[in-house]
Structure formats: structure tokens, C-alpha cells
mmCIF file of C-alpha atoms in Angstrom:
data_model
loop_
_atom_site.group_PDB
_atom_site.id
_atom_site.type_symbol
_atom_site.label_atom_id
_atom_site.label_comp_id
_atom_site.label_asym_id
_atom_site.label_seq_id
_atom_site.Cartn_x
_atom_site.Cartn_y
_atom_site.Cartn_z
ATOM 1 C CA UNK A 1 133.671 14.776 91.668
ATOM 2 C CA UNK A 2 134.206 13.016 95.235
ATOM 3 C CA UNK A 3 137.831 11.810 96.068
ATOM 4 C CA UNK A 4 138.478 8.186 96.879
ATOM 5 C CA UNK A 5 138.001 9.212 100.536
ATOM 6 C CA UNK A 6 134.514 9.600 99.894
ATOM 7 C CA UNK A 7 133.823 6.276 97.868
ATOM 8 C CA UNK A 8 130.598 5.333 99.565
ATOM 9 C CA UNK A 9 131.684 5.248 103.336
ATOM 10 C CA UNK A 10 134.907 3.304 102.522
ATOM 11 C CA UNK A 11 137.597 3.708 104.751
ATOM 12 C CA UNK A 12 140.546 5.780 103.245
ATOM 13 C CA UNK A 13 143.154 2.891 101.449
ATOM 14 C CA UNK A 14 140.509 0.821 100.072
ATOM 15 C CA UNK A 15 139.371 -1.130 103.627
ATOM 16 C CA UNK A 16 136.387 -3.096 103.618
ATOM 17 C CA UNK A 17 134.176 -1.491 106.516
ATOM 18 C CA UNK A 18 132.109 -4.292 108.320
ATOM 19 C CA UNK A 19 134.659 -6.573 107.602
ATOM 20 C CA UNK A 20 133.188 -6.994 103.815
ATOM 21 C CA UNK A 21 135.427 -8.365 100.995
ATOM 22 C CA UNK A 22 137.189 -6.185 99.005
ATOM 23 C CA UNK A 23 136.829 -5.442 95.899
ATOM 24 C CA UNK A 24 138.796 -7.685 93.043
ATOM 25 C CA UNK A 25 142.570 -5.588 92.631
ATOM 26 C CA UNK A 26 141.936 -5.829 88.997
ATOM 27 C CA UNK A 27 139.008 -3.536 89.099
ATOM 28 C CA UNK A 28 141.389 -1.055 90.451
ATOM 29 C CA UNK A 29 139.880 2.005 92.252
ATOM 30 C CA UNK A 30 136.187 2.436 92.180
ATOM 31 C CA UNK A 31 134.963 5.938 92.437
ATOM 32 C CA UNK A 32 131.391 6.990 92.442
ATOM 33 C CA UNK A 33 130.467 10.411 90.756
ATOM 34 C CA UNK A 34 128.146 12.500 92.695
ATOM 35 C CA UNK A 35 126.417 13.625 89.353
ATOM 36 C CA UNK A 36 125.334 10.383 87.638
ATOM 37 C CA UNK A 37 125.267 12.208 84.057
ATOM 38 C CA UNK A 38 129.330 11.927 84.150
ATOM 39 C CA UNK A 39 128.227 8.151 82.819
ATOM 40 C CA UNK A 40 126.549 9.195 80.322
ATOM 41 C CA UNK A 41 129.665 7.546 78.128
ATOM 42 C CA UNK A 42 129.559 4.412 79.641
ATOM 43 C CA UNK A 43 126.071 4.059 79.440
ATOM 44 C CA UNK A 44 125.959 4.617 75.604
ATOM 45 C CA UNK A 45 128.704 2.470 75.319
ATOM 46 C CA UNK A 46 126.701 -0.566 76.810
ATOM 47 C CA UNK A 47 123.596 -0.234 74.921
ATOM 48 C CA UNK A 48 125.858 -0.097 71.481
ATOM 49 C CA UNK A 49 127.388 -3.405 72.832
ATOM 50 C CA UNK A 50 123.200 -4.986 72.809
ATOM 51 C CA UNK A 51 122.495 -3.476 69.705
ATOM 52 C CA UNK A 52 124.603 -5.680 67.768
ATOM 53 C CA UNK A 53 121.927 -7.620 66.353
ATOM 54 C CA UNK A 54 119.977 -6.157 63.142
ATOM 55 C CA UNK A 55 117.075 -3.371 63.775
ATOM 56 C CA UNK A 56 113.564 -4.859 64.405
ATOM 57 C CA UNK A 57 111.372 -4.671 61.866
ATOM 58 C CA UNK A 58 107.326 -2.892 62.389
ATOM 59 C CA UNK A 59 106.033 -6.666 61.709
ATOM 60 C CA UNK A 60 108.604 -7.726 64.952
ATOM 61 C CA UNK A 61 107.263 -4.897 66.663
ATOM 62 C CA UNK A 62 103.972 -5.438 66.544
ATOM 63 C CA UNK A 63 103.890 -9.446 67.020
ATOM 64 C CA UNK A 64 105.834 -8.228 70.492
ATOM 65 C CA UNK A 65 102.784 -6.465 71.418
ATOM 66 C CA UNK A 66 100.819 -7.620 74.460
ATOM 67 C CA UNK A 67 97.622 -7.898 73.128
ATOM 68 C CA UNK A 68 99.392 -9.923 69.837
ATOM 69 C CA UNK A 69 100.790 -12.254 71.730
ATOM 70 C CA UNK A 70 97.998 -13.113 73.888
ATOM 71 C CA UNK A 71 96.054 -13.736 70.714
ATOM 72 C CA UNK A 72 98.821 -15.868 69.444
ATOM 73 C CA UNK A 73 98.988 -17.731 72.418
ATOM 74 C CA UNK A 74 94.962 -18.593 71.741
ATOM 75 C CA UNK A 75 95.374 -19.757 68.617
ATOM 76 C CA UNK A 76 98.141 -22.001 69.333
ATOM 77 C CA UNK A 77 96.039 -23.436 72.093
ATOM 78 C CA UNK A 78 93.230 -23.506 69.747
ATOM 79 C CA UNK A 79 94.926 -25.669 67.139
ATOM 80 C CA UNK A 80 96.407 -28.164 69.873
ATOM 81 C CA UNK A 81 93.156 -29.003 71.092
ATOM 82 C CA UNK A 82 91.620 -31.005 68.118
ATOM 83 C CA UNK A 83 94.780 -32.259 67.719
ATOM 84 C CA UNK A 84 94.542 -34.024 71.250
ATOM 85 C CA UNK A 85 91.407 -35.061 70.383
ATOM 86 C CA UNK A 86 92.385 -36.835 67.060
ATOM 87 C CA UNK A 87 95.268 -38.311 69.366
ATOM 88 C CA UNK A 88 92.742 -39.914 71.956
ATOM 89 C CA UNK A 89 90.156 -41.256 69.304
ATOM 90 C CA UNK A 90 93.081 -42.700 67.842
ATOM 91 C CA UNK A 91 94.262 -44.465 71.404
ATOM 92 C CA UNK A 92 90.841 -45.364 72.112
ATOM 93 C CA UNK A 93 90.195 -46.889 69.020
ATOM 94 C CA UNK A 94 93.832 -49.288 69.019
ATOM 95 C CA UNK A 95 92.881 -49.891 72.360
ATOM 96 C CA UNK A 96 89.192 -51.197 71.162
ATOM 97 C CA UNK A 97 90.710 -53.037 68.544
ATOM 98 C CA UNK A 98 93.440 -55.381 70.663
ATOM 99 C CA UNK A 99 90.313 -56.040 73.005
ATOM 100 C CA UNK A 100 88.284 -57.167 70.569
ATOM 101 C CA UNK A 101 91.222 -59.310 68.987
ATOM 102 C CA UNK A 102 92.441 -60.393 72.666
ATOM 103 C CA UNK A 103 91.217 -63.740 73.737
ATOM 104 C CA UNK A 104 88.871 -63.558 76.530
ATOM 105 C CA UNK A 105 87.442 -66.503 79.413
ATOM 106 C CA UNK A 106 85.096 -68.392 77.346
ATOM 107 C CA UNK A 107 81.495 -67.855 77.766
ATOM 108 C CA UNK A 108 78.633 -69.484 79.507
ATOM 109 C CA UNK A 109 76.000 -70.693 77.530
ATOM 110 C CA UNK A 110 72.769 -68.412 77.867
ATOM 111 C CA UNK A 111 70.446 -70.904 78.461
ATOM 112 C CA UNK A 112 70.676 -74.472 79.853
ATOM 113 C CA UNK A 113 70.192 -76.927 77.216
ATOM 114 C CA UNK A 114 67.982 -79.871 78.036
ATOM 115 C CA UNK A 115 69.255 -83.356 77.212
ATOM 116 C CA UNK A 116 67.801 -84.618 74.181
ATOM 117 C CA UNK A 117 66.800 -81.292 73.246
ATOM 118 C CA UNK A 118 68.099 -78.631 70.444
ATOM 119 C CA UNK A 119 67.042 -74.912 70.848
ATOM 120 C CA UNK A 120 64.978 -73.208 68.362
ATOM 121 C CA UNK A 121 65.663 -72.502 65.878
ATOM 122 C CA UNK A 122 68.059 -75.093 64.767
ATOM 123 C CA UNK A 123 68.447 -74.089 60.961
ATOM 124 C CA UNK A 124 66.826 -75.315 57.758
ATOM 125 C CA UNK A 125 66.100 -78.857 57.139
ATOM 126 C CA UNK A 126 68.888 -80.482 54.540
ATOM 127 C CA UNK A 127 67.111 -81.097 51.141
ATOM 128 C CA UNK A 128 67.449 -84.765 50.484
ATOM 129 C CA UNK A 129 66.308 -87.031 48.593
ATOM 130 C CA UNK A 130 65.278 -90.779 50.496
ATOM 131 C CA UNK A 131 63.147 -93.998 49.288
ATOM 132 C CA UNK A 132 59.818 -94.337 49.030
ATOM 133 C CA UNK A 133 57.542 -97.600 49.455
ATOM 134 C CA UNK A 134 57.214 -97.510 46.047
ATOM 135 C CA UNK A 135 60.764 -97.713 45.139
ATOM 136 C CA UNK A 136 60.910 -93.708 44.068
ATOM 137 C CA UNK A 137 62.635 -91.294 45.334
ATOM 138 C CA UNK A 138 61.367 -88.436 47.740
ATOM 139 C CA UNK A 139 62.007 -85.586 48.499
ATOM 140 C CA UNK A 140 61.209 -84.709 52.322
ATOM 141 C CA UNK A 141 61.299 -81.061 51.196
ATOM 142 C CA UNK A 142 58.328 -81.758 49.200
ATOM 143 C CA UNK A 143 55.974 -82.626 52.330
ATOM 144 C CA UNK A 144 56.323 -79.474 54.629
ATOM 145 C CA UNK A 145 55.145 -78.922 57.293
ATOM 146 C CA UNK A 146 56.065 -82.036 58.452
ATOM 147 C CA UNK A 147 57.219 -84.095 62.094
ATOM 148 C CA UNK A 148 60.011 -86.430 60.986
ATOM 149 C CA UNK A 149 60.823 -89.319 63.617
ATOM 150 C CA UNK A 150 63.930 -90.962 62.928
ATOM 151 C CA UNK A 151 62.589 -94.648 63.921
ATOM 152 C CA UNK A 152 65.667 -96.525 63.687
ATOM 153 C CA UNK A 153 66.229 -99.226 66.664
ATOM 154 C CA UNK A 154 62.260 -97.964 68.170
ATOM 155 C CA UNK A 155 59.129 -99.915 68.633
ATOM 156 C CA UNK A 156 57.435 -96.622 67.422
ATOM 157 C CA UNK A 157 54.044 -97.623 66.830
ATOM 158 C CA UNK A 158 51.971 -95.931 69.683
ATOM 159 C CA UNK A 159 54.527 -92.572 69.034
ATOM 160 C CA UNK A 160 53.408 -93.005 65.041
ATOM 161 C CA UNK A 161 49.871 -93.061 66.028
ATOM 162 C CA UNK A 162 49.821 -90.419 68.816
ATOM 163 C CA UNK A 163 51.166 -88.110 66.435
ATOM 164 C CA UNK A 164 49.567 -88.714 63.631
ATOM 165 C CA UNK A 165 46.203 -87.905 65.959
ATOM 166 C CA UNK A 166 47.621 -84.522 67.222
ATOM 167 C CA UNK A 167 48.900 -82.939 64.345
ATOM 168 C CA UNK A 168 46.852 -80.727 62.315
ATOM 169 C CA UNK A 169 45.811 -81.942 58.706
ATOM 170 C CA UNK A 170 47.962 -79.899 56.702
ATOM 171 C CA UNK A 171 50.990 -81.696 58.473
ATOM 172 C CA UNK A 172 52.852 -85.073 57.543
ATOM 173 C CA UNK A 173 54.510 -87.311 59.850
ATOM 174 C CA UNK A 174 57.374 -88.752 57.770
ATOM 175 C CA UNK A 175 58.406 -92.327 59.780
ATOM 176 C CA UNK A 176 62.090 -92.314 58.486
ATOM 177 C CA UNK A 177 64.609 -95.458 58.392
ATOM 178 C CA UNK A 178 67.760 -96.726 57.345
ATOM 179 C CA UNK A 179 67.314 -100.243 56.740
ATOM 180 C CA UNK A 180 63.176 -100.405 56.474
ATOM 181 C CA UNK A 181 59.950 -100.509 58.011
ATOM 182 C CA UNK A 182 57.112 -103.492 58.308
ATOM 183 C CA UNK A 183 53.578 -102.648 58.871
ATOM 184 C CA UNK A 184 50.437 -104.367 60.025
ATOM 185 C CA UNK A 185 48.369 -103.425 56.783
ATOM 186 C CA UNK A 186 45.258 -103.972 58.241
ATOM 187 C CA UNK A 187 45.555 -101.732 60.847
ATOM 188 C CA UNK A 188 47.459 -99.041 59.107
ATOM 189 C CA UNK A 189 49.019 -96.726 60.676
ATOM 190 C CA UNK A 190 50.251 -98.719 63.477
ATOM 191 C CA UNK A 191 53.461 -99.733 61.820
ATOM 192 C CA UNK A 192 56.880 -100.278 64.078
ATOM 193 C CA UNK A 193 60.064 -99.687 62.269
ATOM 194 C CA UNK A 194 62.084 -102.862 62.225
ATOM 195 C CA UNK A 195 65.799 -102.899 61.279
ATOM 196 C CA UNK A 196 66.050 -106.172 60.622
ATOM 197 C CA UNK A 197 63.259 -107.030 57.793
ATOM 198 C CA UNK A 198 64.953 -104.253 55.481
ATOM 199 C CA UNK A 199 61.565 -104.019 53.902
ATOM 200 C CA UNK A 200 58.687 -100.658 53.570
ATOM 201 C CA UNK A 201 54.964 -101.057 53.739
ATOM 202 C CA UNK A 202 53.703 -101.074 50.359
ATOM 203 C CA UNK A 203 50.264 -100.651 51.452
ATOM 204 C CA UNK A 204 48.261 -100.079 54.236
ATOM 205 C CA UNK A 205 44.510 -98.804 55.291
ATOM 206 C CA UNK A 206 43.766 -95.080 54.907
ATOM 207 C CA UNK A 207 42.580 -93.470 58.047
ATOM 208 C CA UNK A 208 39.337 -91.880 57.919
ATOM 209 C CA UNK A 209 40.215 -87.721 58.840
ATOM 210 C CA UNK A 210 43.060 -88.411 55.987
ATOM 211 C CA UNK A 211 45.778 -87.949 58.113
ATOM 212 C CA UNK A 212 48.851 -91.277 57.686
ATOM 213 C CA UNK A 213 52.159 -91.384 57.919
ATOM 214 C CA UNK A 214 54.864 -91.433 55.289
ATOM 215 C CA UNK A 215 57.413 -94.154 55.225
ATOM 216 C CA UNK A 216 60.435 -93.807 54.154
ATOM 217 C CA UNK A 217 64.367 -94.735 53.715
ATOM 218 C CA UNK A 218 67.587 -93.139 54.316
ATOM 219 C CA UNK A 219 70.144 -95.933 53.395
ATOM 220 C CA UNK A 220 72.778 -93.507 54.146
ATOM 221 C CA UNK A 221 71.881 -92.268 57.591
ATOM 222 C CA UNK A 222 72.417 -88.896 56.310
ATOM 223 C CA UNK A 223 69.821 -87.085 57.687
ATOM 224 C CA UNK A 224 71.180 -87.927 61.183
ATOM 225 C CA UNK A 225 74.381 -87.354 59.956
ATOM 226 C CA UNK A 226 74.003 -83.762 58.928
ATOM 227 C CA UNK A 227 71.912 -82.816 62.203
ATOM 228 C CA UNK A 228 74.205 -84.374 63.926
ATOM 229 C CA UNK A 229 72.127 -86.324 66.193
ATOM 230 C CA UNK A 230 72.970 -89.495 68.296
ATOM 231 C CA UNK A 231 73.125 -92.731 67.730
ATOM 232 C CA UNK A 232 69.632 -95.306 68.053
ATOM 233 C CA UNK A 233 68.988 -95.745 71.452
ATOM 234 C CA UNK A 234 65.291 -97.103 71.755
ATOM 235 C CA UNK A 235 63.842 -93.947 71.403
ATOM 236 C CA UNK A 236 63.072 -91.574 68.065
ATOM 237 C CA UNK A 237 64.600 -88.677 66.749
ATOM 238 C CA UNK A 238 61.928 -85.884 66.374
ATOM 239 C CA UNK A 239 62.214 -83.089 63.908
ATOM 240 C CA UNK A 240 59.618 -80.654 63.800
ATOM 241 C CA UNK A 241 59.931 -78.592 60.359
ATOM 242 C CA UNK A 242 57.984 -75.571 59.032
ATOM 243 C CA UNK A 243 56.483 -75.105 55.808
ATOM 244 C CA UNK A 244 59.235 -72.448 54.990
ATOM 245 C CA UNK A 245 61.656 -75.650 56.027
ATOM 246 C CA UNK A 246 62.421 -74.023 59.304
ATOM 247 C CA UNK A 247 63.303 -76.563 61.796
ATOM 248 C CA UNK A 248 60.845 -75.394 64.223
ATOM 249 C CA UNK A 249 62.793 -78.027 67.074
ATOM 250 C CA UNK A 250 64.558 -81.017 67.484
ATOM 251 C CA UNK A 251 64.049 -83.480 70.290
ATOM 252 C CA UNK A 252 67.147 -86.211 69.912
ATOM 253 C CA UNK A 253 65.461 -88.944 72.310
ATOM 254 C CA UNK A 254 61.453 -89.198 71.736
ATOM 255 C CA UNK A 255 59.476 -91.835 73.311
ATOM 256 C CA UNK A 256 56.028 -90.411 73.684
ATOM 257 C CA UNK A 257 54.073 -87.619 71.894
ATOM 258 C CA UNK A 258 54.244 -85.500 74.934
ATOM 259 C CA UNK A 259 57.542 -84.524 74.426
ATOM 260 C CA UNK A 260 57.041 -82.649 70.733
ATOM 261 C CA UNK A 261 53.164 -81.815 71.453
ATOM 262 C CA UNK A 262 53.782 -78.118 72.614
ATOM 263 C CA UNK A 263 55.911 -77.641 69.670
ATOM 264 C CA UNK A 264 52.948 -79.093 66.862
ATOM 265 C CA UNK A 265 51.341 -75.602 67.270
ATOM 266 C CA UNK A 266 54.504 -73.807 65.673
ATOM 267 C CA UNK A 267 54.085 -75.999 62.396
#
């Protein structure tokens, strides 16, 4: 064994050559053996000092294995994934749901409406019940296809007749008023509305390709009421009606048949 002269190049009494620090003084003298197996104690006493813990069992060995733990590795990585993607179709679909509930600029209508004009179609026609010239009551249902003109406050008589002469034969014009009509019975069909006799035709001449109009009386306004239309104004209130009750189109402000003529083809 080397004396303490020869402890790795130190100088004799401990000195730090190279102006190193010495060693702690608690550590005492250090002496390194020239054979390494004279350690052989100390080095069995340090690994009984990390075997304290319990053995390792074959099932810890062979989860330790390289291979094993790449595998395990792959799995985990393997079972994360769909969870992420349960996790973002989650997000996405909150997030859809507060956009759809979050208010948003309000929206330009599509198309321009025209004044005096509602687009079609503009729902089914209300079934009501009005007066005849005969006292009875009617149903307006009952007459479809039909062009209703809403004749309060109008001298309607050339509208009346114009239509009457460009619709079809299987479609009625029903002249419709609150307060009555009069008519010129010996002309027939030319009959103007007037608000102020309170009165309908109770007769009046046939015309000769069978096509006439249809008087009658809504004492209640409701038809204009429930389509929401304007008040009289001089002009009539066209509704153009299917025979499934359709309204085909509604012209608020109607003054001559060449405002509901490209809609009589629809009926």
C-alpha cells in the first residue's frame, strides 16, 4: 500500500499542489491503494446501503425492459389521443352552441320589398265567413281560386271590370266591403263600392262568357285586419288566392289591373 507521501502527487503534510483547496479536516487522511480490490469492503458496504428497499419482483423486471416500456409508452399515447379528440368535439361544440345563442347584427332583408307589395308566398287565406247580397253568409273559402279587392274608400269600377275580363273562367273576383256596395244593375258588372250607401247589389245583368263579380261584406274589417294591410287610401287591396287557398300575392295599393295581371297566371 502507498504511504501518505505518495497520495496522488500531494505534497508531503497534506499541501494542496496548484494552490487547490484542501481537503475537509474531518475527512482526515486520504490514502489511495495502489490495488483497487483492497475496497472491495467498502464497495459491498455501499451497495447493501441501496438495497434497502424489497427485491424486485420478475413482473418489475420485465415491465423495466426496453422493449416493454416502449410499448407502454404507445399505448399510453394511444389512449390519450381519442381522449383529445372527445375534448375538442366537446370545445367545438360549446363553442357552436354560445354562437348560435349569441346575439348577432341584425340582418338585411334578402330582397327589396316593393311598396304596396307582399312577397310570395304570403300564407293561407283566413277562413271567414262575410255577407252576401242576399243577406247569407259566405264563405270566401268556398270560391277559390279567387282575386279579392278590398274596395273600401275606391271608385273601383274600371279595376272590377278589367279584371273580371283577364281572369280565366274558373276564377272569381270577390269585390269585398265593409259598409256596402251600389251597382248600376243595368250594366252589371260595373259597380263602384260606395261607403256611404251601406247597401249590396241585389241584382245585376249576367255577362255573357259567365264570368261576374261577387259582392260582398266584411262589417268587421277583419280580413284587412288579419293580413294586416293598410288603411283605405283610394286605391284597392288585391289578394290573389289559389285554389289550395294559397295566397298566391298581395298588392296593398291597386289602382289598375296591370299591377296583379302577371300574377292571374299563378291562380
Amino acid at each position: 500500500m502507498a504511504g501518505a507521501s505518495d497520495n496522488g502527487g500531494r505534497p508531503p503534510g497534506g499541501g494542496s499542489p496548484d494552490d487547490l483547496p484542501d481537503f475537509p479536516e474531518e475527512w482526515g487522511v486520504i490514502v489511495i491503494p495502489d490495488d483497487l480490490s483492497e475496497l472491495a469492503d467498502e464497495v459491498e458496504a455501499v451497495r447493501a446501503e441501496l438495497r434497502t428497499g424489497p427485491p424486485l419482483t420478475g413482473w418489475q423486471l420485465f415491465v423495466r425492459r426496453p422493449g416493454v416500456r416502449r410499448l407502454r409508452r404507445f399505448g399510453t399515447l394511444l389512449m390519450r389521443t381519442p381522449a383529445l379528440i372527445v375534448s375538442v368535439a366537446v370545445l367545438v361544440t360549446v363553442a357552436s352552441l354560445f354562437a348560435s345563442a349569441w346575439p348577432g347584427p341584425a340582418r338585411q332583408p334578402a330582397t327589396q320589398r316593393t311598396a304596396g307589395t307582399t312577397p310570395s308566398p304570403a300564407g293561407k287565406l283566413p277562413a271567414l265567413d262575410m255577407i252576401g247580397t242576399d243577406g247569407q253568409s259566405v264563405s270566401i273559402l268556398s270560391s277559390l281560386p279567387a282575386v279579392l279587392l278590398l274596395t273600401d274608400g275606391c271608385d273601383c269600377a274600371r279595376l272590377l271590370d278589367d279584371t273580371v275580363a283577364a281572369i280565366d273562367p274558373g276564377v272569381t273576383v270577390l269585390a269585398i266591403t265593409t259598409a256596402g256596395v251600389s251597382a248600376d244593375v243595368s250594366t252589371g258588372v260595373s259597380a263602384g263600392p260606395s261607403a256611404a250607401t251601406g247597401v249590396l247589389p241585389t241584382t245585376r245583368t249576367p255577362r255573357a262568357d259567365g264570368k261576374n263579380v261577387t259582392f260582398l261584406q266584411d262589417r268587421t274589417d277583419t280580413l284587412r285586419t288579419q293580413l294586416d294591410l293598410s288603411d283605405p287610401d283610394g286605391t284597392a287591396a288585391a289578394i290573389l288566392v289559389n285554389r289550395t287557398g294559397d295566397i298566391v300575392r298581395i298588392h296593398a295599393r291597386t289602382a289598375s289591373i296591370e299591377t296583379i295581371r302577371p300574377d292571374l297566371a299563378r291562380l
